[in-house]
Amino acid sequence: MEQGKLTQGPVGRRIREMAVPMFFGIAAVILFSVVDTYFVGQIGEAELAAMGFCFPVAFFVQNIAMGIGTGATAVISQAIGSGDHDKVKRLTTHSLLLGIVLVVLVAAGGLIFLEPLFTSMGAKADTLPLIRQYMVPWFLGVGLLVIPMVGNSALRATGDTKTPATIMMAAGFANVILDPLLIFGIGPFPRWELFGAAIATCGSWIVAFVGAFYFLHYRHGMLTNPFCGGLADSFSSILKVGIPAAGTNVLVPLSTGILTRMVSKYGQDAVGAFGVAGRLEALSMIGVFAVAASMAPFVGQNYGALKCDRIRQALKIGMGFSLCWGFAVASLLSIFATPIARLFSQSESVISSLTPYLGLVPWGYGILGMALMVTNTFNASGRPLKAMLVITVRLFVLAIPLAKLGSHWFGLEGLYGGILAAHVLTGMFALGLVWRFLESMEQQPTAASVET
């Protein structure tokens, strides 16, 4: 394990060294849902609508693990920056244990309350059996996802983004192979449709599970006996960042569920289109996600080493990249909106609901990416409540109210316009917040602890 390498060397090069492999790893993760959506869309509009309802719930559960992973990255990278190697091993092991316990409990609740949960989101009676086909095996298997999600966060805290990327790409490749086999029943395989999509996803999680455990334990030596002591201290330090981060993360699918309910009044095909849009948005933001994710270990190590000037420089580089990437993506999606929509459905109703989204909302991706850089900076520097403030303002102060107003005045396109406005305003708010934070940090350079 290389110790504290992110505190030295050219900032731009360090960010690039992490972001490039992370780009491919994140692409593999996002392809999970995009590939599922593409193949399910070939079955029919009803199945596509069911996937539209499943997405925010699945994202909610995954974000619990992501929150623990965020807490792990923050505390592990700070421990690396300060040179405490034994603490690194203890925190890594305990973060995995904590993530498994929390995700399994949430998944159990999802199984118990599956029907009322999706009914509250606007799912109709004829859609619920299709939702159940996908979500029951998904909930039963999601515990397999915790080790790679939290474990990859621990690996990234060391500055190693190549190993997590390799693990995620292997899992993504497995999903691409298994999806058509199990959804359509190719060759000796049964035709399981939505159930098959869920089983394929669980199969890919097994690949990721094995890979993450191998690299954590045998290659990096980052695991130890989970009951060797310090469990309460580890949980406390992880959760000081992890609880706000998990809370912040689950706000995204929660708000997506609320927005999905708003969209459902325009019909089930509109819900299917909105679900496709969410996956395309994630795919379109891969470059920004990669750079933003690189901020976490970089900021954590430099915060632990009290090097604020490097944090400021990294933010400037990341934000500039985000604006350029966002402009390029928005241009392409606007120009090719209709042919892209036809890749996922031949229904004119779905296409007519999806194309205005692709023409409007992506113009806010660049400035939204700036906000992502800011939230990762706050989390990694032990200021998760500030990160939570940014996301809360984005979703509940801006996105949902503006989408509701837009829908009332201009219909579905107005709803999309409200989301775009929220992206832009969030970026401006986050930018002001982070510069004030950095100025205060420079005035008090000896403080480098997690906020309580």
Short mmCIF file of C-alpha atoms in Angstrom, two decimals:
data_model
loop_
_atom_site.label_atom_id
_atom_site.label_comp_id
_atom_site.label_asym_id
_atom_site.label_seq_id
_atom_site.Cartn_x
_atom_site.Cartn_y
_atom_site.Cartn_z
CA MET A 1 0.00 0.00 0.00
CA GLU A 2 1.46 3.34 -1.07
CA GLN A 3 1.17 5.78 1.79
CA GLY A 4 0.16 9.39 1.29
CA LYS A 5 1.25 9.59 -2.36
CA LEU A 6 -1.52 12.08 -3.15
CA THR A 7 0.05 14.72 -0.91
CA GLN A 8 2.98 15.12 -3.30
CA GLY A 9 3.54 15.67 -7.01
CA PRO A 10 1.61 17.75 -9.58
CA VAL A 11 -2.06 18.07 -8.61
CA GLY A 12 -3.41 17.72 -12.14
CA ARG A 13 -1.40 14.57 -12.76
CA ARG A 14 -2.53 12.98 -9.50
CA ILE A 15 -6.18 13.68 -10.32
CA ARG A 16 -5.74 12.33 -13.84
CA GLU A 17 -3.99 9.17 -12.62
CA MET A 18 -7.00 8.37 -10.44
CA ALA A 19 -9.76 9.64 -12.72
CA VAL A 20 -8.83 7.71 -15.87
CA PRO A 21 -9.14 4.19 -14.41
CA MET A 22 -12.09 5.36 -12.33
CA PHE A 23 -13.80 6.46 -15.55
CA PHE A 24 -13.80 2.90 -16.82
CA GLY A 25 -14.84 1.48 -13.46
CA ILE A 26 -17.77 3.87 -13.08
CA ALA A 27 -18.74 3.22 -16.71
CA ALA A 28 -18.97 -0.48 -15.90
CA VAL A 29 -21.21 0.18 -12.88
CA ILE A 30 -23.52 2.48 -14.81
CA LEU A 31 -23.69 -0.02 -17.66
CA PHE A 32 -25.33 -2.41 -15.17
CA SER A 33 -28.50 -0.35 -15.22
CA VAL A 34 -28.23 0.86 -18.82
CA VAL A 35 -27.81 -2.68 -20.15
CA ASP A 36 -30.70 -3.89 -17.98
CA THR A 37 -32.86 -1.05 -19.27
CA TYR A 38 -31.93 -1.67 -22.90
CA PHE A 39 -32.76 -5.39 -22.83
CA VAL A 40 -35.89 -4.95 -20.69
CA GLY A 41 -37.07 -2.29 -23.13
CA GLN A 42 -37.03 -4.94 -25.86
CA ILE A 43 -39.61 -6.97 -23.92
CA GLY A 44 -42.26 -4.25 -23.76
CA GLU A 45 -43.43 -0.89 -22.40
CA ALA A 46 -44.99 -2.43 -19.27
CA GLU A 47 -41.67 -3.99 -18.25
CA LEU A 48 -39.84 -0.75 -18.99
CA ALA A 49 -42.29 1.14 -16.77
CA ALA A 50 -41.72 -1.41 -13.99
CA MET A 51 -37.97 -0.79 -14.23
CA GLY A 52 -38.68 2.94 -13.97
CA PHE A 53 -40.26 2.35 -10.56
CA CYS A 54 -37.50 -0.05 -9.44
CA PHE A 55 -34.64 2.33 -10.17
CA PRO A 56 -35.07 4.84 -7.29
CA VAL A 57 -35.65 2.08 -4.73
CA ALA A 58 -32.60 0.10 -5.85
CA PHE A 59 -30.59 3.31 -5.86
CA PHE A 60 -31.80 4.07 -2.32
CA VAL A 61 -30.46 0.78 -0.96
CA GLN A 62 -27.18 1.06 -2.86
CA ASN A 63 -26.68 4.53 -1.47
CA ILE A 64 -26.68 3.17 2.07
CA ALA A 65 -23.54 1.23 1.15
CA MET A 66 -22.20 4.24 -0.75
CA GLY A 67 -22.63 6.38 2.36
CA ILE A 68 -20.62 3.93 4.44
CA GLY A 69 -18.07 3.85 1.63
CA THR A 70 -17.85 7.64 1.72
CA GLY A 71 -17.24 7.54 5.46
CA ALA A 72 -14.63 4.84 4.94
CA THR A 73 -12.82 6.84 2.26
CA ALA A 74 -12.71 9.92 4.50
CA VAL A 75 -11.36 8.27 7.63
CA ILE A 76 -9.05 5.79 5.85
CA SER A 77 -7.50 8.44 3.61
CA GLN A 78 -6.93 10.72 6.61
CA ALA A 79 -5.31 7.79 8.47
CA ILE A 80 -3.05 7.20 5.46
CA GLY A 81 -2.19 10.89 5.31
CA SER A 82 -1.18 10.82 8.97
CA GLY A 83 0.77 7.54 8.55
CA ASP A 84 -1.27 5.30 10.93
CA HIS A 85 -1.15 1.96 9.06
CA ASP A 86 -2.73 -0.22 11.76
CA LYS A 87 -5.67 2.14 11.92
CA VAL A 88 -6.10 1.82 8.15
CA LYS A 89 -6.56 -1.97 8.44
CA ARG A 90 -8.94 -1.68 11.37
CA LEU A 91 -11.10 0.97 9.71
CA THR A 92 -11.27 -0.95 6.44
CA THR A 93 -12.45 -4.14 8.12
CA HIS A 94 -14.98 -2.43 10.34
CA SER A 95 -16.43 -0.37 7.48
CA LEU A 96 -17.19 -3.61 5.59
CA LEU A 97 -18.88 -5.12 8.63
CA LEU A 98 -20.94 -2.00 9.22
CA GLY A 99 -22.04 -1.79 5.59
CA ILE A 100 -23.20 -5.40 5.47
CA VAL A 101 -25.30 -5.08 8.61
CA LEU A 102 -27.04 -1.88 7.52
CA VAL A 103 -27.78 -2.93 3.93
CA VAL A 104 -29.16 -6.33 4.92
CA LEU A 105 -31.51 -4.69 7.42
CA VAL A 106 -32.76 -2.17 4.85
CA ALA A 107 -33.22 -4.90 2.22
CA ALA A 108 -35.26 -6.96 4.67
CA GLY A 109 -37.53 -3.98 5.22
CA GLY A 110 -37.87 -3.57 1.46
CA LEU A 111 -39.05 -7.16 1.08
CA ILE A 112 -41.59 -6.81 3.86
CA PHE A 113 -43.06 -3.52 2.62
CA LEU A 114 -42.56 -4.01 -1.12
CA GLU A 115 -46.16 -3.57 -2.26
CA PRO A 116 -47.10 -0.47 -0.20
CA LEU A 117 -43.75 1.09 -1.07
CA PHE A 118 -44.27 0.93 -4.83
CA THR A 119 -47.96 1.73 -4.61
CA SER A 120 -47.06 4.97 -2.83
CA MET A 121 -44.79 5.80 -5.78
CA GLY A 122 -47.71 5.58 -8.21
CA ALA A 123 -47.31 2.00 -9.48
CA LYS A 124 -50.57 0.50 -10.78
CA ALA A 125 -51.92 -2.92 -9.82
CA ASP A 126 -50.92 -4.46 -13.16
CA THR A 127 -47.34 -3.19 -12.77
CA LEU A 128 -46.76 -4.58 -9.26
CA PRO A 129 -46.25 -8.24 -10.35
CA LEU A 130 -43.55 -7.09 -12.79
CA ILE A 131 -41.88 -5.01 -10.08
CA ARG A 132 -41.95 -8.00 -7.75
CA GLN A 133 -40.23 -10.18 -10.37
CA TYR A 134 -37.23 -7.86 -10.31
CA MET A 135 -37.06 -6.54 -6.77
CA VAL A 136 -37.49 -9.77 -4.76
CA PRO A 137 -34.28 -11.42 -6.06
CA TRP A 138 -32.59 -8.02 -6.06
CA PHE A 139 -33.31 -7.48 -2.35
CA LEU A 140 -32.23 -11.04 -1.53
CA GLY A 141 -28.89 -10.63 -3.30
CA VAL A 142 -27.95 -7.03 -2.52
CA GLY A 143 -25.82 -8.04 0.47
CA LEU A 144 -23.29 -9.33 -2.08
CA LEU A 145 -22.81 -5.78 -3.31
CA VAL A 146 -21.62 -4.34 0.00
CA ILE A 147 -18.09 -5.80 -0.03
CA PRO A 148 -17.20 -4.43 -3.50
CA MET A 149 -18.89 -1.06 -2.90
CA VAL A 150 -17.37 -0.34 0.50
CA GLY A 151 -14.17 -2.26 -0.26
CA ASN A 152 -13.54 -0.30 -3.45
CA SER A 153 -13.97 2.91 -1.46
CA ALA A 154 -11.26 1.71 0.91
CA LEU A 155 -8.96 0.89 -2.00
CA ARG A 156 -9.55 4.31 -3.54
CA ALA A 157 -8.61 5.94 -0.22
CA THR A 158 -5.06 4.70 -0.85
CA GLY A 159 -5.02 6.40 -4.24
CA ASP A 160 -5.39 3.06 -6.07
CA THR A 161 -8.23 3.49 -8.54
CA LYS A 162 -7.02 0.87 -11.03
CA THR A 163 -7.94 -2.12 -8.86
CA PRO A 164 -11.52 -0.96 -8.13
CA ALA A 165 -11.92 -0.17 -11.83
CA THR A 166 -10.77 -3.66 -12.78
CA ILE A 167 -13.22 -5.22 -10.33
CA MET A 168 -16.13 -3.13 -11.59
CA MET A 169 -15.31 -3.78 -15.24
CA ALA A 170 -15.20 -7.53 -14.63
CA ALA A 171 -18.60 -7.36 -12.95
CA GLY A 172 -20.01 -5.20 -15.73
CA PHE A 173 -18.74 -7.63 -18.36
CA ALA A 174 -20.42 -10.51 -16.50
CA ASN A 175 -23.70 -8.57 -16.45
CA VAL A 176 -23.55 -7.87 -20.19
CA ILE A 177 -23.12 -11.60 -20.87
CA LEU A 178 -25.74 -12.85 -18.41
CA ASP A 179 -28.48 -10.31 -19.21
CA PRO A 180 -29.51 -11.48 -22.69
CA LEU A 181 -29.08 -15.13 -21.74
CA LEU A 182 -31.42 -14.94 -18.74
CA ILE A 183 -33.83 -12.27 -19.98
CA PHE A 184 -34.56 -13.83 -23.38
CA GLY A 185 -33.71 -17.49 -22.67
CA ILE A 186 -30.98 -17.91 -25.25
CA GLY A 187 -29.81 -21.50 -25.83
CA PRO A 188 -30.23 -23.73 -22.76
CA PHE A 189 -31.08 -20.83 -20.47
CA PRO A 190 -34.68 -20.19 -19.31
CA ARG A 191 -36.57 -17.06 -20.45
CA TRP A 192 -36.94 -15.20 -17.15
CA GLU A 193 -37.45 -11.62 -18.43
CA LEU A 194 -37.40 -9.19 -15.46
CA PHE A 195 -36.55 -11.96 -13.03
CA GLY A 196 -33.66 -12.90 -15.31
CA ALA A 197 -32.39 -9.31 -15.31
CA ALA A 198 -32.26 -9.38 -11.51
CA ILE A 199 -30.51 -12.77 -11.43
CA ALA A 200 -27.94 -11.52 -13.96
CA THR A 201 -27.26 -8.51 -11.74
CA CYS A 202 -26.78 -10.74 -8.69
CA GLY A 203 -24.41 -12.93 -10.70
CA SER A 204 -22.28 -9.92 -11.56
CA TRP A 205 -22.25 -8.92 -7.89
CA ILE A 206 -20.71 -12.30 -7.05
CA VAL A 207 -17.86 -11.55 -9.45
CA ALA A 208 -17.31 -8.15 -7.79
CA PHE A 209 -17.52 -9.68 -4.29
CA VAL A 210 -14.79 -12.23 -5.00
CA GLY A 211 -12.54 -9.67 -6.68
CA ALA A 212 -12.85 -7.06 -3.94
CA PHE A 213 -12.18 -9.53 -1.14
CA TYR A 214 -9.13 -10.95 -2.92
CA PHE A 215 -7.49 -7.58 -3.52
CA LEU A 216 -8.31 -6.18 -0.08
CA HIS A 217 -7.03 -9.21 1.82
CA TYR A 218 -4.32 -10.83 -0.29
CA ARG A 219 -2.93 -7.98 -2.39
CA HIS A 220 -3.22 -4.87 -0.21
CA GLY A 221 -3.30 -6.45 3.25
CA MET A 222 -6.02 -4.05 4.39
CA LEU A 223 -8.11 -6.52 6.42
CA THR A 224 -7.71 -7.73 9.97
CA ASN A 225 -9.73 -9.58 12.61
CA PRO A 226 -12.97 -7.54 12.92
CA PHE A 227 -13.14 -8.29 16.65
CA CYS A 228 -9.55 -7.37 17.50
CA GLY A 229 -10.74 -4.25 19.32
CA GLY A 230 -11.68 -0.70 18.57
CA LEU A 231 -14.99 -1.65 16.95
CA ALA A 232 -16.95 1.11 18.68
CA ASP A 233 -14.33 3.74 17.85
CA SER A 234 -14.24 2.65 14.21
CA PHE A 235 -18.01 2.65 13.86
CA SER A 236 -18.17 6.07 15.49
CA SER A 237 -15.58 7.66 13.22
CA ILE A 238 -17.02 6.05 10.07
CA LEU A 239 -20.58 6.99 10.96
CA LYS A 240 -19.68 10.61 11.74
CA VAL A 241 -19.16 10.94 8.01
CA GLY A 242 -21.13 7.89 6.89
CA ILE A 243 -24.50 8.77 8.43
CA PRO A 244 -24.72 12.25 6.89
CA ALA A 245 -23.24 10.87 3.65
CA ALA A 246 -25.70 7.97 3.56
CA GLY A 247 -28.49 10.37 4.46
CA THR A 248 -27.35 12.65 1.67
CA ASN A 249 -27.10 9.77 -0.77
CA VAL A 250 -30.55 8.39 -0.02
CA LEU A 251 -32.06 11.82 -0.57
CA VAL A 252 -31.30 11.39 -4.28
CA PRO A 253 -33.43 8.27 -4.85
CA LEU A 254 -36.04 9.61 -2.42
CA SER A 255 -36.42 12.74 -4.50
CA THR A 256 -36.32 10.63 -7.67
CA GLY A 257 -39.23 8.64 -6.27
CA ILE A 258 -41.16 11.87 -5.65
CA LEU A 259 -40.36 13.11 -9.15
CA THR A 260 -41.37 9.71 -10.57
CA ARG A 261 -44.75 10.08 -8.89
CA MET A 262 -45.10 13.54 -10.49
CA VAL A 263 -44.24 12.05 -13.87
CA SER A 264 -46.70 9.16 -13.39
CA LYS A 265 -49.65 11.52 -13.89
CA TYR A 266 -48.55 11.74 -17.53
CA GLY A 267 -48.87 7.95 -17.91
CA GLN A 268 -46.84 4.78 -17.43
CA ASP A 269 -44.95 5.38 -20.69
CA ALA A 270 -43.74 8.70 -19.28
CA VAL A 271 -42.49 6.84 -16.19
CA GLY A 272 -40.61 4.42 -18.44
CA ALA A 273 -39.08 7.35 -20.32
CA PHE A 274 -38.09 9.05 -17.05
CA GLY A 275 -36.39 5.85 -15.89
CA VAL A 276 -34.42 5.65 -19.15
CA ALA A 277 -33.49 9.33 -18.76
CA GLY A 278 -32.05 8.67 -15.31
CA ARG A 279 -29.81 5.93 -16.64
CA LEU A 280 -28.72 8.00 -19.62
CA GLU A 281 -27.95 10.88 -17.27
CA ALA A 282 -25.68 8.66 -15.21
CA LEU A 283 -23.97 7.38 -18.37
CA SER A 284 -23.52 10.92 -19.68
CA MET A 285 -21.91 12.09 -16.43
CA ILE A 286 -19.28 9.34 -16.23
CA GLY A 287 -16.36 11.69 -16.83
CA VAL A 288 -17.57 14.13 -14.19
CA PHE A 289 -18.28 11.29 -11.74
CA ALA A 290 -14.74 9.97 -12.21
CA VAL A 291 -13.10 13.31 -11.44
CA ALA A 292 -15.49 14.01 -8.55
CA ALA A 293 -14.81 10.58 -7.05
CA SER A 294 -11.07 11.25 -7.34
CA MET A 295 -11.57 14.29 -5.12
CA ALA A 296 -12.42 12.14 -2.10
CA PRO A 297 -9.07 10.34 -1.60
CA PHE A 298 -7.12 13.38 -2.83
CA VAL A 299 -8.83 15.79 -0.44
CA GLY A 300 -8.76 13.26 2.42
CA GLN A 301 -5.01 12.68 2.23
CA ASN A 302 -4.17 16.36 1.75
CA TYR A 303 -6.56 17.38 4.51
CA GLY A 304 -4.86 14.87 6.82
CA ALA A 305 -1.51 16.39 5.78
CA LEU A 306 -2.87 19.98 6.17
CA LYS A 307 -2.24 20.98 2.54
CA CYS A 308 -5.16 23.27 1.74
CA ASP A 309 -3.50 24.83 -1.30
CA ARG A 310 -3.54 21.47 -3.10
CA ILE A 311 -7.24 21.02 -2.31
CA ARG A 312 -8.08 24.42 -3.81
CA GLN A 313 -6.05 23.67 -6.94
CA ALA A 314 -7.73 20.28 -7.37
CA LEU A 315 -11.17 21.88 -7.15
CA LYS A 316 -10.32 24.42 -9.82
CA ILE A 317 -9.11 21.67 -12.15
CA GLY A 318 -12.15 19.49 -11.47
CA MET A 319 -14.69 22.26 -11.94
CA GLY A 320 -13.13 23.42 -15.19
CA PHE A 321 -13.26 19.88 -16.52
CA SER A 322 -16.89 19.50 -15.43
CA LEU A 323 -18.03 22.58 -17.34
CA CYS A 324 -16.28 21.47 -20.54
CA TRP A 325 -17.57 17.91 -20.26
CA GLY A 326 -21.11 19.07 -19.52
CA PHE A 327 -21.22 21.36 -22.55
CA ALA A 328 -20.00 18.60 -24.88
CA VAL A 329 -22.48 16.03 -23.54
CA ALA A 330 -25.43 18.43 -23.64
CA SER A 331 -24.66 19.32 -27.24
CA LEU A 332 -24.58 15.67 -28.32
CA LEU A 333 -27.72 14.66 -26.43
CA SER A 334 -29.68 17.62 -27.78
CA ILE A 335 -28.68 16.88 -31.38
CA PHE A 336 -29.26 13.12 -31.22
CA ALA A 337 -32.16 13.03 -28.72
CA THR A 338 -34.64 11.21 -30.97
CA PRO A 339 -32.34 8.46 -32.30
CA ILE A 340 -31.05 7.85 -28.77
CA ALA A 341 -34.62 7.50 -27.49
CA ARG A 342 -35.40 4.98 -30.25
CA LEU A 343 -32.58 2.76 -29.01
CA PHE A 344 -34.59 2.05 -25.87
CA SER A 345 -38.16 1.91 -27.16
CA GLN A 346 -40.14 1.99 -30.40
CA SER A 347 -43.19 3.40 -28.61
CA GLU A 348 -43.92 6.91 -29.86
CA SER A 349 -45.33 7.79 -26.44
CA VAL A 350 -42.07 6.83 -24.70
CA ILE A 351 -39.99 8.62 -27.34
CA SER A 352 -42.06 11.81 -27.13
CA SER A 353 -41.62 11.82 -23.33
CA LEU A 354 -37.87 11.18 -23.44
CA THR A 355 -36.67 13.54 -26.19
CA PRO A 356 -37.56 16.83 -24.41
CA TYR A 357 -35.66 15.64 -21.33
CA LEU A 358 -32.56 15.00 -23.43
CA GLY A 359 -32.91 18.41 -25.04
CA LEU A 360 -33.26 20.36 -21.79
CA VAL A 361 -31.84 18.82 -18.62
CA PRO A 362 -28.29 17.97 -19.85
CA TRP A 363 -27.48 21.69 -20.17
CA GLY A 364 -27.23 21.71 -16.38
CA TYR A 365 -24.85 18.74 -16.10
CA GLY A 366 -21.64 20.79 -16.14
CA ILE A 367 -22.58 23.07 -13.26
CA LEU A 368 -24.18 20.17 -11.38
CA GLY A 369 -20.82 18.42 -11.65
CA MET A 370 -19.26 21.35 -9.81
CA ALA A 371 -21.62 20.66 -6.92
CA LEU A 372 -20.53 17.01 -6.92
CA MET A 373 -16.89 18.10 -6.58
CA VAL A 374 -17.91 20.24 -3.62
CA THR A 375 -19.87 17.53 -1.79
CA ASN A 376 -17.00 15.05 -2.13
CA THR A 377 -14.61 17.70 -0.84
CA PHE A 378 -16.76 18.31 2.23
CA ASN A 379 -17.17 14.58 2.95
CA ALA A 380 -13.46 13.83 2.59
CA SER A 381 -12.48 16.73 4.85
CA GLY A 382 -14.83 15.54 7.58
CA ARG A 383 -17.59 18.10 6.92
CA PRO A 384 -20.47 15.82 5.84
CA LEU A 385 -23.17 18.18 7.12
CA LYS A 386 -22.08 20.79 4.60
CA ALA A 387 -22.29 18.15 1.85
CA MET A 388 -25.74 17.22 3.07
CA LEU A 389 -26.78 20.87 2.96
CA VAL A 390 -25.81 21.14 -0.72
CA ILE A 391 -27.78 18.03 -1.69
CA THR A 392 -30.79 18.95 0.44
CA VAL A 393 -30.97 22.39 -1.14
CA ARG A 394 -30.62 20.88 -4.60
CA LEU A 395 -33.36 18.28 -4.20
CA PHE A 396 -35.94 19.61 -1.77
CA VAL A 397 -35.51 23.37 -1.88
CA LEU A 398 -34.97 23.56 -5.64
CA ALA A 399 -35.62 20.44 -7.77
CA ILE A 400 -38.95 19.21 -6.40
CA PRO A 401 -40.62 22.64 -5.97
CA LEU A 402 -39.36 23.92 -9.33
CA ALA A 403 -40.38 20.71 -11.10
CA LYS A 404 -43.84 20.95 -9.56
CA LEU A 405 -44.21 24.57 -10.64
CA GLY A 406 -42.94 23.78 -14.11
CA SER A 407 -45.32 20.85 -14.42
CA HIS A 408 -48.25 23.01 -13.35
CA TRP A 409 -47.48 25.74 -15.85
CA PHE A 410 -45.98 23.88 -18.83
CA GLY A 411 -46.71 20.18 -18.40
CA LEU A 412 -44.02 17.49 -18.67
CA GLU A 413 -41.53 19.78 -20.42
CA GLY A 414 -41.99 22.32 -17.63
CA LEU A 415 -41.18 19.61 -15.10
CA TYR A 416 -37.94 18.93 -16.95
CA GLY A 417 -37.20 22.66 -17.06
CA GLY A 418 -37.55 22.82 -13.28
CA ILE A 419 -34.93 20.08 -12.90
CA LEU A 420 -32.57 22.02 -15.19
CA ALA A 421 -33.01 25.21 -13.17
CA ALA A 422 -32.29 23.29 -9.96
CA HIS A 423 -29.01 21.96 -11.38
CA VAL A 424 -27.81 25.45 -12.26
CA LEU A 425 -28.79 27.08 -8.97
CA THR A 426 -27.27 24.21 -6.96
CA GLY A 427 -23.90 24.63 -8.65
CA MET A 428 -23.84 28.33 -7.86
CA PHE A 429 -24.78 27.72 -4.22
CA ALA A 430 -22.16 24.97 -3.77
CA LEU A 431 -19.41 27.09 -5.31
CA GLY A 432 -19.94 29.92 -2.84
CA LEU A 433 -20.08 27.50 0.08
CA VAL A 434 -16.83 25.69 -0.68
CA TRP A 435 -14.74 28.83 -1.26
CA ARG A 436 -15.85 30.20 2.11
CA PHE A 437 -14.92 26.88 3.72
CA LEU A 438 -11.45 26.87 2.16
CA GLU A 439 -10.83 30.46 3.26
CA SER A 440 -11.71 29.58 6.85
CA MET A 441 -9.53 26.46 6.67
CA GLU A 442 -6.52 28.48 5.50
CA GLN A 443 -6.96 30.83 8.46
CA GLN A 444 -7.00 27.87 10.91
CA PRO A 445 -4.61 25.33 9.35
CA THR A 446 -4.19 23.15 12.41
CA ALA A 447 -7.79 21.87 12.42
CA ALA A 448 -8.17 18.61 10.52
CA SER A 449 -10.82 16.58 12.25
CA VAL A 450 -14.28 15.28 11.54
CA GLU A 451 -17.04 17.68 12.48
CA THR A 452 -19.52 16.61 15.12
#
